[in-house]
mmCIF file of C-alpha atoms in Angstrom:
data_model
loop_
_atom_site.group_PDB
_atom_site.id
_atom_site.type_symbol
_atom_site.label_atom_id
_atom_site.label_comp_id
_atom_site.label_asym_id
_atom_site.label_seq_id
_atom_site.Cartn_x
_atom_site.Cartn_y
_atom_site.Cartn_z
ATOM 1 C CA MET A 1 0.000 0.000 0.000
ATOM 2 C CA SER A 2 1.508 3.323 -1.085
ATOM 3 C CA ASN A 3 0.295 6.840 -0.299
ATOM 4 C CA PHE A 4 2.295 9.476 -2.156
ATOM 5 C CA TYR A 5 2.676 13.253 -2.515
ATOM 6 C CA GLN A 6 -0.092 15.458 -1.171
ATOM 7 C CA SER A 7 -2.522 12.568 -0.844
ATOM 8 C CA SER A 8 -4.643 11.716 2.190
ATOM 9 C CA LEU A 9 -5.336 8.082 3.057
ATOM 10 C CA THR A 10 -7.517 6.624 5.814
ATOM 11 C CA LEU A 11 -7.284 2.924 6.666
ATOM 12 C CA ARG A 12 -9.553 1.168 9.144
ATOM 13 C CA GLY A 13 -8.549 -2.418 9.722
ATOM 14 C CA GLY A 14 -7.103 -4.573 6.985
ATOM 15 C CA ARG A 15 -3.813 -6.330 6.322
ATOM 16 C CA TYR A 16 -1.041 -4.788 4.199
ATOM 17 C CA VAL A 17 1.923 -6.952 3.201
ATOM 18 C CA GLY A 18 5.132 -6.413 1.246
ATOM 19 C CA ARG A 19 7.339 -9.424 0.601
ATOM 20 C CA GLY A 20 10.766 -10.034 -0.949
ATOM 21 C CA GLY A 21 13.003 -8.041 -3.279
ATOM 22 C CA ASP A 22 15.507 -5.334 -2.445
ATOM 23 C CA ALA A 23 13.041 -3.710 -0.046
ATOM 24 C CA ALA A 24 9.726 -5.023 1.262
ATOM 25 C CA TYR A 25 7.165 -2.455 2.446
ATOM 26 C CA GLY A 26 3.826 -3.072 4.113
ATOM 27 C CA ILE A 27 2.823 0.611 3.870
ATOM 28 C CA THR A 28 4.686 3.615 2.450
ATOM 29 C CA ASN A 29 3.584 7.167 3.199
ATOM 30 C CA THR A 30 5.868 9.673 1.481
ATOM 31 C CA GLY A 31 5.997 13.220 0.139
ATOM 32 C CA ASP A 32 5.151 16.746 1.246
ATOM 33 C CA ASP A 33 1.622 17.266 2.576
ATOM 34 C CA THR A 34 0.931 13.526 2.529
ATOM 35 C CA VAL A 35 -1.192 12.241 5.419
ATOM 36 C CA LEU A 36 -1.949 8.720 6.624
ATOM 37 C CA ARG A 37 -4.551 7.864 9.242
ATOM 38 C CA ALA A 38 -4.540 4.177 10.190
ATOM 39 C CA GLU A 39 -6.684 2.491 12.812
ATOM 40 C CA ASN A 40 -6.115 -1.113 13.917
ATOM 41 C CA VAL A 41 -4.295 -2.160 10.764
ATOM 42 C CA VAL A 42 -1.850 -5.045 10.371
ATOM 43 C CA ALA A 43 1.244 -4.116 8.336
ATOM 44 C CA LEU A 44 4.055 -6.509 7.456
ATOM 45 C CA GLY A 45 7.288 -6.241 5.486
ATOM 46 C CA GLU A 46 9.277 -9.456 5.192
ATOM 47 C CA GLY A 47 11.790 -11.418 3.190
ATOM 48 C CA GLY A 48 13.569 -8.518 1.534
ATOM 49 C CA MET A 49 17.106 -7.220 1.786
ATOM 50 C CA ALA A 50 15.493 -4.442 3.852
ATOM 51 C CA ASN A 51 12.069 -4.783 5.464
ATOM 52 C CA TYR A 52 9.586 -2.141 6.619
ATOM 53 C CA ALA A 53 6.057 -2.437 7.982
ATOM 54 C CA LEU A 54 5.624 1.360 7.651
ATOM 55 C CA ALA A 55 7.969 3.857 6.016
ATOM 56 C CA ASN A 56 6.909 7.453 6.697
ATOM 57 C CA GLY A 57 9.059 9.977 4.803
ATOM 58 C CA GLU A 58 8.478 13.746 4.604
ATOM 59 C CA ALA A 59 4.888 13.016 5.627
ATOM 60 C CA VAL A 60 2.456 12.779 8.538
ATOM 61 C CA ALA A 61 1.108 9.544 10.023
ATOM 62 C CA TYR A 62 -1.502 9.080 12.738
ATOM 63 C CA LEU A 63 -1.714 5.529 14.075
ATOM 64 C CA LEU A 64 -4.352 4.236 16.470
ATOM 65 C CA GLY A 65 -3.792 0.660 17.553
ATOM 66 C CA GLY A 66 -2.584 -1.929 15.092
ATOM 67 C CA HIS A 67 0.366 -4.273 14.593
ATOM 68 C CA PHE A 68 3.482 -3.376 12.596
ATOM 69 C CA THR A 69 6.016 -6.128 11.901
ATOM 70 C CA ALA A 70 9.240 -6.356 9.898
ATOM 71 C CA ARG A 71 11.082 -9.642 9.561
ATOM 72 C CA GLY A 72 13.513 -11.379 7.293
ATOM 73 C CA TRP A 73 17.104 -12.160 6.550
ATOM 74 C CA GLY A 74 17.901 -8.529 5.656
ATOM 75 C CA ASP A 75 17.787 -5.460 7.910
ATOM 76 C CA THR A 76 14.438 -4.858 9.588
ATOM 77 C CA TYR A 77 12.828 -1.513 10.463
ATOM 78 C CA ALA A 78 9.245 -2.091 11.571
ATOM 79 C CA ILE A 79 8.495 1.654 11.544
ATOM 80 C CA PHE A 80 10.922 4.024 9.817
ATOM 81 C CA ASN A 81 10.014 7.685 10.410
ATOM 82 C CA TYR A 82 12.440 9.893 8.488
ATOM 83 C CA SER A 83 13.265 13.159 6.681
ATOM 84 C CA GLY A 84 11.243 15.655 8.686
ATOM 85 C CA SER A 85 8.168 13.487 9.153
ATOM 86 C CA THR A 86 5.639 13.542 11.965
ATOM 87 C CA LEU A 87 4.424 10.358 13.617
ATOM 88 C CA GLN A 88 1.722 10.185 16.266
ATOM 89 C CA ALA A 89 0.938 6.725 17.592
ATOM 90 C CA ASP A 90 -1.390 5.468 20.301
ATOM 91 C CA GLY A 91 -1.297 1.912 21.631
ATOM 92 C CA ILE A 92 0.486 0.268 18.704
ATOM 93 C CA VAL A 93 2.412 -3.027 18.788
ATOM 94 C CA VAL A 94 5.660 -2.911 16.823
ATOM 95 C CA LEU A 95 7.981 -5.861 16.200
ATOM 96 C CA SER A 96 11.269 -6.254 14.330
ATOM 97 C CA GLU A 97 12.683 -9.779 14.182
ATOM 98 C CA SER A 98 14.937 -12.243 12.348
ATOM 99 C CA ALA A 99 17.183 -9.458 11.058
ATOM 100 C CA GLY A 100 20.443 -10.111 9.293
ATOM 101 C CA THR A 101 22.224 -7.124 10.876
ATOM 102 C CA TYR A 102 20.106 -4.181 12.041
ATOM 103 C CA SER A 103 16.869 -4.752 13.923
ATOM 104 C CA ARG A 104 14.798 -1.641 14.746
ATOM 105 C CA ALA A 105 11.220 -1.578 16.014
ATOM 106 C CA LEU A 106 11.050 2.210 15.557
ATOM 107 C CA GLN A 107 13.720 4.349 13.934
ATOM 108 C CA ASN A 108 12.965 8.066 14.218
ATOM 109 C CA SER A 109 15.466 9.899 12.012
ATOM 110 C CA ALA A 110 15.493 13.722 11.845
ATOM 111 C CA SER A 111 11.731 13.633 12.522
ATOM 112 C CA GLU A 112 9.190 13.965 15.325
ATOM 113 C CA ALA A 113 7.522 11.010 17.003
ATOM 114 C CA THR A 114 4.893 11.170 19.757
ATOM 115 C CA LEU A 115 4.052 7.836 21.349
ATOM 116 C CA ASN A 116 1.286 7.151 23.835
ATOM 117 C CA GLY A 117 1.596 3.624 25.188
ATOM 118 C CA GLY A 118 2.500 0.788 22.903
ATOM 119 C CA ALA A 119 5.187 -1.886 22.709
ATOM 120 C CA PHE A 120 8.340 -1.612 20.581
ATOM 121 C CA THR A 121 10.356 -4.812 20.379
ATOM 122 C CA ALA A 122 13.467 -5.615 18.341
ATOM 123 C CA PHE A 123 14.939 -9.115 18.232
ATOM 124 C CA GLY A 124 17.994 -10.607 16.590
ATOM 125 C CA GLY A 125 20.629 -9.478 14.157
ATOM 126 C CA SER A 126 23.881 -8.016 15.457
ATOM 127 C CA ASP A 127 22.333 -4.729 16.695
ATOM 128 C CA ALA A 128 18.791 -4.638 18.148
ATOM 129 C CA ARG A 129 17.137 -1.383 19.233
ATOM 130 C CA GLY A 130 13.561 -1.088 20.465
ATOM 131 C CA ILE A 131 13.558 2.641 19.687
ATOM 132 C CA PHE A 132 16.361 4.424 17.823
ATOM 133 C CA ASN A 133 16.079 8.228 17.981
ATOM 134 C CA TYR A 134 18.731 9.510 15.605
ATOM 135 C CA HIS A 135 20.087 12.430 13.597
ATOM 136 C CA ALA A 136 20.024 16.116 14.478
ATOM 137 C CA GLY A 137 16.530 17.531 14.744
ATOM 138 C CA ALA A 138 14.857 14.317 15.835
ATOM 139 C CA VAL A 139 12.418 14.693 18.735
ATOM 140 C CA LEU A 140 10.837 11.800 20.610
ATOM 141 C CA ARG A 141 8.050 12.145 23.157
ATOM 142 C CA ALA A 142 6.961 8.898 24.780
ATOM 143 C CA VAL A 143 4.458 8.249 27.559
ATOM 144 C CA GLY A 144 4.085 4.799 29.086
ATOM 145 C CA VAL A 145 5.787 2.839 26.323
ATOM 146 C CA THR A 146 7.616 -0.466 26.530
ATOM 147 C CA ALA A 147 10.810 -0.716 24.472
ATOM 148 C CA LEU A 148 12.957 -3.849 24.246
ATOM 149 C CA GLY A 149 16.071 -4.816 22.306
ATOM 150 C CA GLN A 150 16.935 -8.475 22.778
ATOM 151 C CA ASP A 151 18.868 -11.456 21.430
ATOM 152 C CA SER A 152 21.194 -9.607 19.081
ATOM 153 C CA VAL A 153 24.573 -11.320 19.089
ATOM 154 C CA GLN A 154 26.270 -8.002 19.972
ATOM 155 C CA PHE A 155 24.300 -4.871 20.922
ATOM 156 C CA ASN A 156 20.863 -4.643 22.541
ATOM 157 C CA TYR A 157 19.136 -1.397 23.547
ATOM 158 C CA GLY A 158 15.689 -0.380 24.764
ATOM 159 C CA LEU A 159 16.172 3.234 23.636
ATOM 160 C CA TYR A 160 19.245 4.484 21.756
ATOM 161 C CA ASN A 161 19.298 8.304 21.691
ATOM 162 C CA LYS A 162 22.086 9.751 19.528
ATOM 163 C CA ASP A 163 23.437 12.610 17.401
ATOM 164 C CA GLY A 164 22.008 15.911 18.622
ATOM 165 C CA VAL A 165 18.456 14.709 19.260
ATOM 166 C CA GLU A 166 15.878 15.184 22.019
ATOM 167 C CA ALA A 167 13.905 12.566 23.926
ATOM 168 C CA TYR A 168 11.297 13.165 26.617
ATOM 169 C CA LEU A 169 10.082 10.095 28.486
ATOM 170 C CA GLN A 170 7.260 9.831 30.994
ATOM 171 C CA GLY A 171 6.913 6.431 32.622
ATOM 172 C CA GLY A 172 7.452 3.276 30.644
ATOM 173 C CA ALA A 173 10.009 0.466 30.649
ATOM 174 C CA PHE A 174 13.183 0.272 28.559
ATOM 175 C CA THR A 175 15.190 -2.939 28.393
ATOM 176 C CA GLY A 176 18.269 -4.206 26.590
ATOM 177 C CA ARG A 177 18.955 -7.900 27.020
ATOM 178 C CA GLY A 178 21.650 -10.274 25.806
ATOM 179 C CA GLY A 179 24.627 -10.008 23.478
ATOM 180 C CA THR A 180 27.946 -8.456 24.452
ATOM 181 C CA SER A 181 26.491 -5.040 25.406
ATOM 182 C CA ALA A 182 23.002 -4.304 26.753
ATOM 183 C CA ASN A 183 21.494 -0.979 27.852
ATOM 184 C CA GLY A 184 17.948 -0.006 28.721
ATOM 185 C CA LEU A 185 18.709 3.646 27.944
ATOM 186 C CA TYR A 186 21.697 4.851 25.908
ATOM 187 C CA ASN A 187 22.334 8.589 25.400
ATOM 188 C CA SER A 188 25.248 9.790 23.256
ATOM 189 C CA ASP A 189 26.885 12.753 21.477
ATOM 190 C CA GLU A 190 27.052 16.522 21.767
ATOM 191 C CA ASN A 191 23.755 18.414 22.041
ATOM 192 C CA THR A 192 21.818 15.218 22.711
ATOM 193 C CA LEU A 193 19.107 15.591 25.368
ATOM 194 C CA LEU A 194 17.308 12.917 27.341
ATOM 195 C CA GLU A 195 14.748 13.724 30.029
ATOM 196 C CA ALA A 196 13.248 10.737 31.805
ATOM 197 C CA HIS A 197 10.612 10.846 34.545
ATOM 198 C CA GLU A 198 9.561 7.769 36.517
ATOM 199 C CA VAL A 199 10.883 5.270 33.961
ATOM 200 C CA ALA A 200 12.259 1.777 34.507
ATOM 201 C CA ALA A 201 15.480 0.957 32.633
ATOM 202 C CA LEU A 202 17.318 -2.369 32.611
ATOM 203 C CA GLY A 203 20.355 -3.704 30.803
ATOM 204 C CA GLU A 204 21.312 -7.320 31.330
ATOM 205 C CA ASN A 205 23.350 -10.037 29.642
#
């Protein structure tokens, strides 16, 4: 399912699947003034060299409930929010698994993401991150979310906050488990801000 350039798309329920090839997309939402509203959808990208349940680029996406899954032998990004996009999500379940190298439940790159509840889980590969907030200008606001990076052979993070970004957390649980390095919360680089209130963070091998 593709929504492109100044279009508005509303989805209520349904299953959207992309499979195989160089890149497998369940849903793409891209281009200036492009808006997606999705309620209780199931989106899956699998079996490609790169896999995305939802790719939101230079666009706006409002998500209410639903399941977003990326899996396969390539890199997996269940939700990829990038290039000045806006993502608002309430109570979604996001899973990245069976990655070859990079496993990301949510990657927020130079964009804004507001999360109310929801579960963000990344398994496998050599680098698993439940939430990856990255690249200057990225802003993450999360209330009561659960973020888990687990079972990568090397690096596992609940939230990885890096490269001049901002993250504001209220409640929630952030866990990195397994591999050679595990962190519930990881905050790095100049001009990077993390504010966390009443959160639980755990890193364990």
